[in-house]
Each structure stands twice: as C-alpha cells, then as structure tokens.
Amino acid sequence: MGPAEIVVVGSYNHDVVLSVAHLPAPGETCLALGRRTSPGGKGSNQAVQAARCSARVAMLAAIGCDPAGDEALDVWAGAGIEAAASPRLADHGTGIAMILVDAKGENRIVVDPGANAHLTPSHIDQAAALIRSAKLVLAQLETPVTATRRAFEIARQAGVLTALNAAPAPDAIDAELIALTDILFVNEIEAGALAGGADPAEAGAALLARVGQAVIITLGKEGAVLFHRGQPRRAHPAHSIDAVDTTGAGDAFIGAFVAHLVKSGSFDQAMAWGLAAGALACTAMGAVTSFAPENRIAGLLAPQA
Ligand code: RIB
C-alpha cells in the first residue's frame, strides 16, 4: 500500500441514535421507539466512505483513552484507514453525538466534541509529512479551525488540494481558512449561513469567488449543484430512494466524491459517485453502518453509463 492519497483532518464521535415517531417540539417529551449506538463524526464518516471507494485514506482525529476511542481505532482498522497520526488524549473523552431520527428519516443532531475540540496545530505539524505526500486534505468544522488552517497551509505549500465541508453550519467562516480552501462542500443551510441568507444559486456564485476551484451545494432530494470556476453551473439530480435515515448521507456524498475526484480528476464523475453514495446511505439506519461499498454504488450508477 502506498502513502495516503486523502488525509482527513476531522472528528470522531460515538453516535447514540434514538428513533422517534416525530421530532419533539420545544418543551415536549416523547418516548423513543428504539436506541442504537454506532460510529460517527463527520470526519470519520467521510474517511470511511472514501476508503470504501478504494481510496488510500489517513485519519487525523483526536480521541480519548476510553472505550469509544478504542471503537474509533477498530472502525478505522476495519476500513483500512491509516490512523497512526491520530492522538489519544488522556484528559478528554471521545466526542459523542445524540441523534434523533423520525419516521420520515429526518434527523436532529447535537454533538459534544470532547477530544475533538483539542486537536491542535502541533498535532498537525507532527503529521506534516503525511499531508505533503497526499493528493487531497479534507476537513470539516467539528474540529478547531486553528488545526484545520495549519493543515491547509501545509497542503497549499505542497500543492495538495484542500477540501472543506463547512458543517456544522458556522455563524461566520474564518476568512483565512476559506481563502486556503480549493473545494467547498455545503448544504443549503450552510450555504445560506456563509453567504448571508442568499438562495443556493446566489450563494454558490458568491462562495465560488472566495475559494480556489469549486463549490458544491447538496440539496437532499433535489440533488446537488456544482459551481466550478470558469464553467457554467451544473445541477445534478438525486436518485429516487425510500429514505429510512438521512444521517451521514452528506458525509457519504463527500467521501465518495473526494475518492473519485482523486482517482479520475473529473468533477462530474465525482458528483455522480457522491450522489449515488449519498442516496444509498439513506436506505439504512446510522451513518457508516449505512454506507455502501464501491460495487453497490457502481451498481446504482450502471444504468446511467
Ligand atoms: O453527519 C453525521 C454526523 O454528524 C454524525 O455521525 C454525528 O456524529 C455528527 O458528527
């Protein structure tokens, strides 16, 4: 196995998923219909889907010295993800996420970052060689911006592509971080938050002016739109599926997208793989527990070929 093509600087969370008939209104208490735990965290989820699309992936996440941290190492080892650069912190527990999923498959997520909030620029510096030898560095906003910025600085100096998923939706984005970003992934809410409430078309154009190469806005059932510098905006439709749980669908999209971008260099191919992986991720419960292997994603794409 060669060096990692994709380095994910991001989070790991232990997800606690409660199924509910409907999402509670403010002040309402409702009884869950079921409870499950599963591996999560936007960074780890994206890394796992990229690895399932046969990319060589390394994970740089801070985890605790607790059973959830052990679980993270097992998940990464099982997916063939290199994790030697991920620090285990003695003083902070592994991140957790509480997730409510309703009968329509819609969710609400609250994250307690724990160790994720203590990933530092110095952890990143220790992994500088890993970043310099990659093709793409991918990050989200569940870990400190100072660490992500350092990773992107190292990547930029070495000519490595930088990709940012601006999730969870920030109140404002760090100007230096976005200036260091080549590819930006946002959903409709995040696009609106970053571009001051504009509709997706306006938001995409405004955000494209701030990044190096491309902005991708995911729109759930409506598919996704690619804003690629120097090219007309391209809307890609979603696959029609019966959604059971949409948790992690955006992560599956991004993981498959970056894996196939690194492989083919084609943004359109990457969009197709991302949309198919995202659709399949909605057909079962959980995040990585619902992510499809490459051959199933290829099967969904085959009729279009
Ligand atoms: O995107 C889904 C993820 O968001 C969950 O796995 C949860 O851990 C939160 O990070």
PDB file of C-alpha atoms and ligand atoms in Angstrom:
ATOM      1  CA  MET A   1       0.000   0.000   0.000  1.00  0.00           C
ATOM      2  CA  GLY A   2       1.383   3.445  -0.948  1.00  0.00           C
ATOM      3  CA  PRO A   3       1.073   6.677   1.023  1.00  0.00           C
ATOM      4  CA  ALA A   4      -2.395   8.012   1.843  1.00  0.00           C
ATOM      5  CA  GLU A   5      -3.977   9.868  -1.103  1.00  0.00           C
ATOM      6  CA  ILE A   6      -6.539  11.540   1.162  1.00  0.00           C
ATOM      7  CA  VAL A   7      -5.824  12.860   4.664  1.00  0.00           C
ATOM      8  CA  VAL A   8      -8.948  13.649   6.692  1.00  0.00           C
ATOM      9  CA  VAL A   9      -8.418  16.200   9.467  1.00  0.00           C
ATOM     10  CA  GLY A  10     -11.648  15.802  11.387  1.00  0.00           C
ATOM     11  CA  SER A  11     -13.827  14.398  14.106  1.00  0.00           C
ATOM     12  CA  TYR A  12     -14.777  11.048  15.538  1.00  0.00           C
ATOM     13  CA  ASN A  13     -17.992  10.760  17.576  1.00  0.00           C
ATOM     14  CA  HIS A  14     -19.723   7.898  19.290  1.00  0.00           C
ATOM     15  CA  ASP A  15     -23.291   8.275  17.965  1.00  0.00           C
ATOM     16  CA  VAL A  16     -26.301   7.495  20.165  1.00  0.00           C
ATOM     17  CA  VAL A  17     -29.298   7.256  17.839  1.00  0.00           C
ATOM     18  CA  LEU A  18     -32.871   7.396  19.143  1.00  0.00           C
ATOM     19  CA  SER A  19     -35.756   6.595  16.778  1.00  0.00           C
ATOM     20  CA  VAL A  20     -38.857   8.702  17.420  1.00  0.00           C
ATOM     21  CA  ALA A  21     -42.280   8.876  15.803  1.00  0.00           C
ATOM     22  CA  HIS A  22     -41.859  12.635  15.414  1.00  0.00           C
ATOM     23  CA  LEU A  23     -39.190  15.154  16.437  1.00  0.00           C
ATOM     24  CA  PRO A  24     -40.225  16.750  19.775  1.00  0.00           C
ATOM     25  CA  ALA A  25     -41.427  20.358  19.782  1.00  0.00           C
ATOM     26  CA  PRO A  26     -39.786  22.780  22.288  1.00  0.00           C
ATOM     27  CA  GLY A  27     -40.778  21.699  25.808  1.00  0.00           C
ATOM     28  CA  GLU A  28     -42.212  18.360  24.595  1.00  0.00           C
ATOM     29  CA  THR A  29     -41.045  14.988  25.968  1.00  0.00           C
ATOM     30  CA  CYS A  30     -41.506  11.919  23.800  1.00  0.00           C
ATOM     31  CA  LEU A  31     -40.602   8.269  24.238  1.00  0.00           C
ATOM     32  CA  ALA A  32     -38.076   6.744  21.828  1.00  0.00           C
ATOM     33  CA  LEU A  33     -39.145   3.763  19.742  1.00  0.00           C
ATOM     34  CA  GLY A  34     -35.612   2.349  19.763  1.00  0.00           C
ATOM     35  CA  ARG A  35     -31.974   3.093  20.610  1.00  0.00           C
ATOM     36  CA  ARG A  36     -28.741   2.177  18.823  1.00  0.00           C
ATOM     37  CA  THR A  37     -25.130   3.267  19.060  1.00  0.00           C
ATOM     38  CA  SER A  38     -22.829   3.484  16.075  1.00  0.00           C
ATOM     39  CA  PRO A  39     -19.521   5.039  14.985  1.00  0.00           C
ATOM     40  CA  GLY A  40     -19.880   8.608  13.730  1.00  0.00           C
ATOM     41  CA  GLY A  41     -18.310  12.031  13.428  1.00  0.00           C
ATOM     42  CA  LYS A  42     -18.341  13.865  10.114  1.00  0.00           C
ATOM     43  CA  GLY A  43     -14.588  13.446   9.593  1.00  0.00           C
ATOM     44  CA  SER A  44     -14.515   9.740  10.326  1.00  0.00           C
ATOM     45  CA  ASN A  45     -17.700   9.099   8.317  1.00  0.00           C
ATOM     46  CA  GLN A  46     -16.227  10.807   5.244  1.00  0.00           C
ATOM     47  CA  ALA A  47     -12.950   8.915   5.675  1.00  0.00           C
ATOM     48  CA  VAL A  48     -14.774   5.568   5.866  1.00  0.00           C
ATOM     49  CA  GLN A  49     -16.820   6.226   2.703  1.00  0.00           C
ATOM     50  CA  ALA A  50     -13.687   7.333   0.818  1.00  0.00           C
ATOM     51  CA  ALA A  51     -11.924   4.137   1.923  1.00  0.00           C
ATOM     52  CA  ARG A  52     -14.967   2.065   0.827  1.00  0.00           C
ATOM     53  CA  CYS A  53     -14.456   3.664  -2.601  1.00  0.00           C
ATOM     54  CA  SER A  54     -10.932   2.178  -2.522  1.00  0.00           C
ATOM     55  CA  ALA A  55      -9.024   5.410  -1.833  1.00  0.00           C
ATOM     56  CA  ARG A  56      -5.979   5.187   0.440  1.00  0.00           C
ATOM     57  CA  VAL A  57      -7.031   7.274   3.441  1.00  0.00           C
ATOM     58  CA  ALA A  58      -5.373   8.533   6.643  1.00  0.00           C
ATOM     59  CA  MET A  59      -7.325   9.939   9.604  1.00  0.00           C
ATOM     60  CA  LEU A  60      -6.112  12.737  11.845  1.00  0.00           C
ATOM     61  CA  ALA A  61      -8.600  12.993  14.724  1.00  0.00           C
ATOM     62  CA  ALA A  62      -8.271  13.443  18.479  1.00  0.00           C
ATOM     63  CA  ILE A  63      -9.906  10.678  20.516  1.00  0.00           C
ATOM     64  CA  GLY A  64      -9.989   9.836  24.216  1.00  0.00           C
ATOM     65  CA  CYS A  65      -8.427   6.955  26.136  1.00  0.00           C
ATOM     66  CA  ASP A  66     -11.860   5.370  26.596  1.00  0.00           C
ATOM     67  CA  PRO A  67     -13.928   2.570  25.037  1.00  0.00           C
ATOM     68  CA  ALA A  68     -15.289   4.962  22.370  1.00  0.00           C
ATOM     69  CA  GLY A  69     -11.684   5.796  21.428  1.00  0.00           C
ATOM     70  CA  ASP A  70     -10.953   2.054  21.128  1.00  0.00           C
ATOM     71  CA  GLU A  71     -14.063   1.776  18.927  1.00  0.00           C
ATOM     72  CA  ALA A  72     -12.681   4.527  16.654  1.00  0.00           C
ATOM     73  CA  LEU A  73      -9.408   2.654  16.167  1.00  0.00           C
ATOM     74  CA  ASP A  74     -11.334  -0.553  15.390  1.00  0.00           C
ATOM     75  CA  VAL A  75     -13.526   1.245  12.834  1.00  0.00           C
ATOM     76  CA  TRP A  76     -10.527   2.759  11.069  1.00  0.00           C
ATOM     77  CA  ALA A  77      -8.554  -0.508  11.113  1.00  0.00           C
ATOM     78  CA  GLY A  78     -11.607  -2.339   9.733  1.00  0.00           C
ATOM     79  CA  ALA A  79     -11.896   0.189   6.901  1.00  0.00           C
ATOM     80  CA  GLY A  80      -8.166   0.059   6.085  1.00  0.00           C
ATOM     81  CA  ILE A  81      -7.660   3.663   7.223  1.00  0.00           C
ATOM     82  CA  GLU A  82      -4.223   4.668   8.500  1.00  0.00           C
ATOM     83  CA  ALA A  83      -4.647   6.240  11.957  1.00  0.00           C
ATOM     84  CA  ALA A  84      -1.129   6.432  13.421  1.00  0.00           C
ATOM     85  CA  ALA A  85      -1.253  10.274  13.354  1.00  0.00           C
ATOM     86  CA  SER A  86      -4.466  10.436  15.429  1.00  0.00           C
ATOM     87  CA  PRO A  87      -3.638  11.477  19.011  1.00  0.00           C
ATOM     88  CA  ARG A  88      -5.259   9.818  22.054  1.00  0.00           C
ATOM     89  CA  LEU A  89      -5.809  12.410  24.772  1.00  0.00           C
ATOM     90  CA  ALA A  90      -5.686  11.385  28.424  1.00  0.00           C
ATOM     91  CA  ASP A  91      -7.702  14.340  29.738  1.00  0.00           C
ATOM     92  CA  HIS A  92     -10.647  14.402  27.296  1.00  0.00           C
ATOM     93  CA  GLY A  93     -13.275  11.828  26.430  1.00  0.00           C
ATOM     94  CA  THR A  94     -14.078  10.855  22.837  1.00  0.00           C
ATOM     95  CA  GLY A  95     -16.766  13.034  21.219  1.00  0.00           C
ATOM     96  CA  ILE A  96     -20.374  11.932  21.344  1.00  0.00           C
ATOM     97  CA  ALA A  97     -23.424  12.820  19.247  1.00  0.00           C
ATOM     98  CA  MET A  98     -27.076  12.487  20.252  1.00  0.00           C
ATOM     99  CA  ILE A  99     -29.189  11.881  17.151  1.00  0.00           C
ATOM    100  CA  LEU A 100     -32.983  11.821  16.876  1.00  0.00           C
ATOM    101  CA  VAL A 101     -34.411  10.172  13.746  1.00  0.00           C
ATOM    102  CA  ASP A 102     -38.121  10.464  12.951  1.00  0.00           C
ATOM    103  CA  ALA A 103     -40.437   8.192  10.967  1.00  0.00           C
ATOM    104  CA  LYS A 104     -39.636  10.094   7.741  1.00  0.00           C
ATOM    105  CA  GLY A 105     -35.885   9.529   8.210  1.00  0.00           C
ATOM    106  CA  GLU A 106     -35.210  13.189   9.076  1.00  0.00           C
ATOM    107  CA  ASN A 107     -32.799  13.871  11.922  1.00  0.00           C
ATOM    108  CA  ARG A 108     -31.651  16.387  14.546  1.00  0.00           C
ATOM    109  CA  ILE A 109     -28.073  16.099  15.859  1.00  0.00           C
ATOM    110  CA  VAL A 110     -26.331  17.562  18.920  1.00  0.00           C
ATOM    111  CA  VAL A 111     -22.571  16.985  19.239  1.00  0.00           C
ATOM    112  CA  ASP A 112     -20.471  17.174  22.408  1.00  0.00           C
ATOM    113  CA  PRO A 113     -16.998  17.449  20.793  1.00  0.00           C
ATOM    114  CA  GLY A 114     -14.922  16.189  23.750  1.00  0.00           C
ATOM    115  CA  ALA A 115     -11.419  15.313  22.499  1.00  0.00           C
ATOM    116  CA  ASN A 116     -12.249  16.677  19.011  1.00  0.00           C
ATOM    117  CA  ALA A 117     -12.071  20.205  20.449  1.00  0.00           C
ATOM    118  CA  HIS A 118      -8.451  19.611  21.487  1.00  0.00           C
ATOM    119  CA  LEU A 119      -6.874  18.815  18.119  1.00  0.00           C
ATOM    120  CA  THR A 120      -4.069  21.403  17.870  1.00  0.00           C
ATOM    121  CA  PRO A 121      -1.775  22.874  15.194  1.00  0.00           C
ATOM    122  CA  SER A 122       1.049  20.988  16.904  1.00  0.00           C
ATOM    123  CA  HIS A 123      -0.735  17.645  16.265  1.00  0.00           C
ATOM    124  CA  ILE A 124      -0.991  18.730  12.626  1.00  0.00           C
ATOM    125  CA  ASP A 125       2.699  19.694  12.431  1.00  0.00           C
ATOM    126  CA  GLN A 126       3.594  16.202  13.625  1.00  0.00           C
ATOM    127  CA  ALA A 127       1.705  14.842  10.593  1.00  0.00           C
ATOM    128  CA  ALA A 128       3.151  17.347   8.078  1.00  0.00           C
ATOM    129  CA  ALA A 129       4.914  14.661   6.006  1.00  0.00           C
ATOM    130  CA  LEU A 130       1.654  12.692   5.701  1.00  0.00           C
ATOM    131  CA  ILE A 131      -0.154  15.809   4.448  1.00  0.00           C
ATOM    132  CA  ARG A 132       2.594  16.769   1.986  1.00  0.00           C
ATOM    133  CA  SER A 133       2.579  13.351   0.347  1.00  0.00           C
ATOM    134  CA  ALA A 134      -1.228  13.238  -0.070  1.00  0.00           C
ATOM    135  CA  LYS A 135      -3.295  14.373  -3.077  1.00  0.00           C
ATOM    136  CA  LEU A 136      -6.095  15.961  -1.063  1.00  0.00           C
ATOM    137  CA  VAL A 137      -6.704  17.089   2.522  1.00  0.00           C
ATOM    138  CA  LEU A 138     -10.327  17.075   3.680  1.00  0.00           C
ATOM    139  CA  ALA A 139     -11.698  18.815   6.797  1.00  0.00           C
ATOM    140  CA  GLN A 140     -14.988  19.810   8.433  1.00  0.00           C
ATOM    141  CA  LEU A 141     -15.922  22.237  11.224  1.00  0.00           C
ATOM    142  CA  GLU A 142     -16.258  19.760  14.112  1.00  0.00           C
ATOM    143  CA  THR A 143     -12.596  20.333  14.996  1.00  0.00           C
ATOM    144  CA  PRO A 144     -10.778  23.610  15.827  1.00  0.00           C
ATOM    145  CA  VAL A 145     -10.243  25.998  12.930  1.00  0.00           C
ATOM    146  CA  THR A 146      -6.653  26.628  14.109  1.00  0.00           C
ATOM    147  CA  ALA A 147      -5.766  22.973  13.434  1.00  0.00           C
ATOM    148  CA  THR A 148      -7.558  22.870  10.079  1.00  0.00           C
ATOM    149  CA  ARG A 149      -5.930  26.113   8.951  1.00  0.00           C
ATOM    150  CA  ARG A 150      -2.485  24.692   9.752  1.00  0.00           C
ATOM    151  CA  ALA A 151      -3.271  21.536   7.769  1.00  0.00           C
ATOM    152  CA  PHE A 152      -4.439  23.603   4.798  1.00  0.00           C
ATOM    153  CA  GLU A 153      -1.344  25.853   4.981  1.00  0.00           C
ATOM    154  CA  ILE A 154       0.930  22.798   4.821  1.00  0.00           C
ATOM    155  CA  ALA A 155      -1.171  21.347   1.984  1.00  0.00           C
ATOM    156  CA  ARG A 156      -1.178  24.574  -0.059  1.00  0.00           C
ATOM    157  CA  GLN A 157       2.604  24.958   0.245  1.00  0.00           C
ATOM    158  CA  ALA A 158       2.992  21.412  -1.058  1.00  0.00           C
ATOM    159  CA  GLY A 159       0.448  21.776  -3.917  1.00  0.00           C
ATOM    160  CA  VAL A 160      -2.012  19.371  -2.244  1.00  0.00           C
ATOM    161  CA  LEU A 161      -5.742  20.039  -2.875  1.00  0.00           C
ATOM    162  CA  THR A 162      -7.755  21.279   0.124  1.00  0.00           C
ATOM    163  CA  ALA A 163     -11.447  20.455   0.603  1.00  0.00           C
ATOM    164  CA  LEU A 164     -13.658  21.829   3.364  1.00  0.00           C
ATOM    165  CA  ASN A 165     -17.113  20.692   4.428  1.00  0.00           C
ATOM    166  CA  ALA A 166     -18.426  23.762   6.288  1.00  0.00           C
ATOM    167  CA  ALA A 167     -20.512  21.687   8.707  1.00  0.00           C
ATOM    168  CA  PRO A 168     -21.882  22.175  11.269  1.00  0.00           C
ATOM    169  CA  ALA A 169     -23.156  25.484   9.807  1.00  0.00           C
ATOM    170  CA  PRO A 170     -20.947  28.276  11.188  1.00  0.00           C
ATOM    171  CA  ASP A 171     -22.158  31.749  12.184  1.00  0.00           C
ATOM    172  CA  ALA A 172     -19.218  33.094  10.208  1.00  0.00           C
ATOM    173  CA  ILE A 173     -16.386  31.349   8.436  1.00  0.00           C
ATOM    174  CA  ASP A 174     -12.743  32.046   9.203  1.00  0.00           C
ATOM    175  CA  ALA A 175     -11.579  34.236   6.293  1.00  0.00           C
ATOM    176  CA  GLU A 176      -8.089  32.714   6.189  1.00  0.00           C
ATOM    177  CA  LEU A 177      -9.485  29.184   6.183  1.00  0.00           C
ATOM    178  CA  ILE A 178     -11.806  29.796   3.259  1.00  0.00           C
ATOM    179  CA  ALA A 179      -9.020  31.533   1.334  1.00  0.00           C
ATOM    180  CA  LEU A 180      -6.944  28.344   1.781  1.00  0.00           C
ATOM    181  CA  THR A 181      -9.825  26.146   0.528  1.00  0.00           C
ATOM    182  CA  ASP A 182      -9.903  24.762  -3.046  1.00  0.00           C
ATOM    183  CA  ILE A 183     -13.192  22.848  -2.857  1.00  0.00           C
ATOM    184  CA  LEU A 184     -16.064  23.793  -0.545  1.00  0.00           C
ATOM    185  CA  PHE A 185     -18.944  21.443   0.312  1.00  0.00           C
ATOM    186  CA  VAL A 186     -22.079  22.918   1.891  1.00  0.00           C
ATOM    187  CA  ASN A 187     -25.718  22.010   2.181  1.00  0.00           C
ATOM    188  CA  GLU A 188     -28.451  24.576   1.629  1.00  0.00           C
ATOM    189  CA  ILE A 189     -28.461  25.731   5.275  1.00  0.00           C
ATOM    190  CA  GLU A 190     -24.681  26.069   5.414  1.00  0.00           C
ATOM    191  CA  ALA A 191     -24.600  27.900   2.070  1.00  0.00           C
ATOM    192  CA  GLY A 192     -27.178  30.377   3.372  1.00  0.00           C
ATOM    193  CA  ALA A 193     -25.247  30.844   6.646  1.00  0.00           C
ATOM    194  CA  LEU A 194     -21.985  31.533   4.828  1.00  0.00           C
ATOM    195  CA  ALA A 195     -23.427  33.715   2.085  1.00  0.00           C
ATOM    196  CA  GLY A 196     -25.781  35.786   4.259  1.00  0.00           C
ATOM    197  CA  GLY A 197     -29.071  34.036   3.539  1.00  0.00           C
ATOM    198  CA  ALA A 198     -28.891  34.100  -0.254  1.00  0.00           C
ATOM    199  CA  ASP A 199     -30.661  31.354  -2.257  1.00  0.00           C
ATOM    200  CA  PRO A 200     -28.442  28.425  -3.378  1.00  0.00           C
ATOM    201  CA  ALA A 201     -27.721  29.858  -6.855  1.00  0.00           C
ATOM    202  CA  GLU A 202     -26.583  33.219  -5.485  1.00  0.00           C
ATOM    203  CA  ALA A 203     -24.812  31.627  -2.523  1.00  0.00           C
ATOM    204  CA  GLY A 204     -22.875  29.267  -4.801  1.00  0.00           C
ATOM    205  CA  ALA A 205     -21.690  32.099  -7.027  1.00  0.00           C
ATOM    206  CA  ALA A 206     -20.725  34.255  -4.024  1.00  0.00           C
ATOM    207  CA  LEU A 207     -18.834  31.424  -2.320  1.00  0.00           C
ATOM    208  CA  LEU A 208     -17.048  30.417  -5.541  1.00  0.00           C
ATOM    209  CA  ALA A 209     -15.427  33.847  -5.581  1.00  0.00           C
ATOM    210  CA  ARG A 210     -13.835  33.034  -2.192  1.00  0.00           C
ATOM    211  CA  VAL A 211     -12.375  29.557  -2.891  1.00  0.00           C
ATOM    212  CA  GLY A 212      -9.755  28.162  -5.264  1.00  0.00           C
ATOM    213  CA  GLN A 213     -11.707  25.849  -7.571  1.00  0.00           C
ATOM    214  CA  ALA A 214     -15.245  24.736  -6.801  1.00  0.00           C
ATOM    215  CA  VAL A 215     -18.293  24.914  -4.554  1.00  0.00           C
ATOM    216  CA  ILE A 216     -20.699  22.003  -4.255  1.00  0.00           C
ATOM    217  CA  ILE A 217     -24.112  22.613  -2.693  1.00  0.00           C
ATOM    218  CA  THR A 218     -26.006  19.479  -1.684  1.00  0.00           C
ATOM    219  CA  LEU A 219     -29.787  19.811  -1.736  1.00  0.00           C
ATOM    220  CA  GLY A 220     -31.088  16.490  -0.347  1.00  0.00           C
ATOM    221  CA  LYS A 221     -33.922  15.159  -2.543  1.00  0.00           C
ATOM    222  CA  GLU A 222     -33.124  17.842  -5.142  1.00  0.00           C
ATOM    223  CA  GLY A 223     -29.604  16.506  -5.789  1.00  0.00           C
ATOM    224  CA  ALA A 224     -26.574  18.791  -5.824  1.00  0.00           C
ATOM    225  CA  VAL A 225     -25.186  21.737  -7.780  1.00  0.00           C
ATOM    226  CA  LEU A 226     -21.589  22.142  -8.900  1.00  0.00           C
ATOM    227  CA  PHE A 227     -20.125  25.634  -9.240  1.00  0.00           C
ATOM    228  CA  HIS A 228     -16.759  25.122 -10.942  1.00  0.00           C
ATOM    229  CA  ARG A 229     -14.519  28.061 -11.752  1.00  0.00           C
ATOM    230  CA  GLY A 230     -14.732  29.119 -15.412  1.00  0.00           C
ATOM    231  CA  GLN A 231     -17.615  26.728 -16.182  1.00  0.00           C
ATOM    232  CA  PRO A 232     -21.406  27.048 -16.192  1.00  0.00           C
ATOM    233  CA  ARG A 233     -23.211  25.935 -13.036  1.00  0.00           C
ATOM    234  CA  ARG A 234     -24.302  22.280 -13.292  1.00  0.00           C
ATOM    235  CA  ALA A 235     -27.264  20.804 -11.416  1.00  0.00           C
ATOM    236  CA  HIS A 236     -27.132  17.023 -10.863  1.00  0.00           C
ATOM    237  CA  PRO A 237     -30.408  15.264  -9.928  1.00  0.00           C
ATOM    238  CA  ALA A 238     -30.743  12.947  -6.920  1.00  0.00           C
ATOM    239  CA  HIS A 239     -31.509   9.228  -7.148  1.00  0.00           C
ATOM    240  CA  SER A 240     -35.038   8.375  -6.117  1.00  0.00           C
ATOM    241  CA  ILE A 241     -34.952   6.229  -2.942  1.00  0.00           C
ATOM    242  CA  ASP A 242     -37.123   5.461   0.089  1.00  0.00           C
ATOM    243  CA  ALA A 243     -35.282   7.213   2.914  1.00  0.00           C
ATOM    244  CA  VAL A 244     -35.069   5.362   6.231  1.00  0.00           C
ATOM    245  CA  ASP A 245     -32.441   7.593   7.881  1.00  0.00           C
ATOM    246  CA  THR A 246     -30.635  10.523   6.258  1.00  0.00           C
ATOM    247  CA  THR A 247     -27.903  10.637   8.971  1.00  0.00           C
ATOM    248  CA  GLY A 248     -24.478  10.750   7.332  1.00  0.00           C
ATOM    249  CA  ALA A 249     -25.830  10.992   3.758  1.00  0.00           C
ATOM    250  CA  GLY A 250     -23.865  14.222   3.225  1.00  0.00           C
ATOM    251  CA  ASP A 251     -20.753  12.529   4.603  1.00  0.00           C
ATOM    252  CA  ALA A 252     -21.209   9.588   2.214  1.00  0.00           C
ATOM    253  CA  PHE A 253     -21.546  12.077  -0.668  1.00  0.00           C
ATOM    254  CA  ILE A 254     -18.307  13.838   0.266  1.00  0.00           C
ATOM    255  CA  GLY A 255     -16.325  10.661   0.957  1.00  0.00           C
ATOM    256  CA  ALA A 256     -17.260   9.126  -2.406  1.00  0.00           C
ATOM    257  CA  PHE A 257     -16.772  12.476  -4.180  1.00  0.00           C
ATOM    258  CA  VAL A 258     -13.199  13.020  -2.977  1.00  0.00           C
ATOM    259  CA  ALA A 259     -12.246   9.372  -3.582  1.00  0.00           C
ATOM    260  CA  HIS A 260     -13.371   9.596  -7.211  1.00  0.00           C
ATOM    261  CA  LEU A 261     -12.011  13.097  -7.762  1.00  0.00           C
ATOM    262  CA  VAL A 262      -8.577  11.889  -6.689  1.00  0.00           C
ATOM    263  CA  LYS A 263      -8.956   8.834  -8.962  1.00  0.00           C
ATOM    264  CA  SER A 264     -10.328  10.482 -12.109  1.00  0.00           C
ATOM    265  CA  GLY A 265      -9.705  14.226 -11.780  1.00  0.00           C
ATOM    266  CA  SER A 266     -13.274  14.717 -13.081  1.00  0.00           C
ATOM    267  CA  PHE A 267     -15.672  16.829 -11.007  1.00  0.00           C
ATOM    268  CA  ASP A 268     -18.662  15.450 -12.935  1.00  0.00           C
ATOM    269  CA  GLN A 269     -17.697  11.835 -12.220  1.00  0.00           C
ATOM    270  CA  ALA A 270     -17.095  12.764  -8.595  1.00  0.00           C
ATOM    271  CA  MET A 271     -20.607  14.331  -8.427  1.00  0.00           C
ATOM    272  CA  ALA A 272     -22.174  11.148  -9.844  1.00  0.00           C
ATOM    273  CA  TRP A 273     -20.389   8.908  -7.311  1.00  0.00           C
ATOM    274  CA  GLY A 274     -21.194  11.288  -4.463  1.00  0.00           C
ATOM    275  CA  LEU A 275     -24.908  11.392  -5.288  1.00  0.00           C
ATOM    276  CA  ALA A 276     -25.160   7.612  -5.606  1.00  0.00           C
ATOM    277  CA  ALA A 277     -23.284   7.030  -2.313  1.00  0.00           C
ATOM    278  CA  GLY A 278     -25.432   9.651  -0.557  1.00  0.00           C
ATOM    279  CA  ALA A 279     -28.652   8.042  -1.810  1.00  0.00           C
ATOM    280  CA  LEU A 280     -27.635   4.554  -0.675  1.00  0.00           C
ATOM    281  CA  ALA A 281     -26.652   5.920   2.751  1.00  0.00           C
ATOM    282  CA  CYS A 282     -30.304   6.945   3.284  1.00  0.00           C
ATOM    283  CA  THR A 283     -31.617   3.412   2.787  1.00  0.00           C
ATOM    284  CA  ALA A 284     -30.437   2.016   6.155  1.00  0.00           C
ATOM    285  CA  MET A 285     -30.077   3.301   9.726  1.00  0.00           C
ATOM    286  CA  GLY A 286     -26.974   5.071  11.030  1.00  0.00           C
ATOM    287  CA  ALA A 287     -24.025   6.783   9.399  1.00  0.00           C
ATOM    288  CA  VAL A 288     -21.147   4.438   8.473  1.00  0.00           C
ATOM    289  CA  THR A 289     -23.404   1.469   9.207  1.00  0.00           C
ATOM    290  CA  SER A 290     -25.424   2.509   6.135  1.00  0.00           C
ATOM    291  CA  PHE A 291     -22.527   3.355   3.790  1.00  0.00           C
ATOM    292  CA  ALA A 292     -22.302   1.234   0.646  1.00  0.00           C
ATOM    293  CA  PRO A 293     -19.205  -0.448  -0.752  1.00  0.00           C
ATOM    294  CA  GLU A 294     -17.912   0.688  -4.128  1.00  0.00           C
ATOM    295  CA  ASN A 295     -19.534  -2.153  -6.117  1.00  0.00           C
ATOM    296  CA  ARG A 296     -23.043  -1.279  -4.820  1.00  0.00           C
ATOM    297  CA  ILE A 297     -22.512   2.370  -5.680  1.00  0.00           C
ATOM    298  CA  ALA A 298     -21.306   1.340  -9.133  1.00  0.00           C
ATOM    299  CA  GLY A 299     -24.485  -0.759  -9.475  1.00  0.00           C
ATOM    300  CA  LEU A 300     -26.663   2.292  -8.882  1.00  0.00           C
ATOM    301  CA  LEU A 301     -24.638   4.251 -11.440  1.00  0.00           C
ATOM    302  CA  ALA A 302     -24.580   1.499 -14.079  1.00  0.00           C
ATOM    303  CA  PRO A 303     -27.957   2.294 -15.741  1.00  0.00           C
ATOM    304  CA  GLN A 304     -26.688   5.830 -16.355  1.00  0.00           C
ATOM    305  CA  ALA A 305     -23.483   4.615 -18.092  1.00  0.00           C
TER     306      ALA A 305
HETATM  307  O1  RIB B   1     -23.067  13.916   9.631  1.00  0.00           O
HETATM  308  C1  RIB B   1     -23.497  12.973  10.570  1.00  0.00           C
HETATM  309  C2  RIB B   1     -22.616  13.025  11.787  1.00  0.00           C
HETATM  310  O2  RIB B   1     -22.744  14.287  12.408  1.00  0.00           O
HETATM  311  C3  RIB B   1     -22.941  12.014  12.860  1.00  0.00           C
HETATM  312  O3  RIB B   1     -22.273  10.799  12.678  1.00  0.00           O
HETATM  313  C4  RIB B   1     -22.583  12.758  14.139  1.00  0.00           C
HETATM  314  O4  RIB B   1     -21.535  12.169  14.847  1.00  0.00           O
HETATM  315  C5  RIB B   1     -22.255  14.180  13.716  1.00  0.00           C
HETATM  316  O5  RIB B   1     -20.903  14.394  13.633  1.00  0.00           O
END
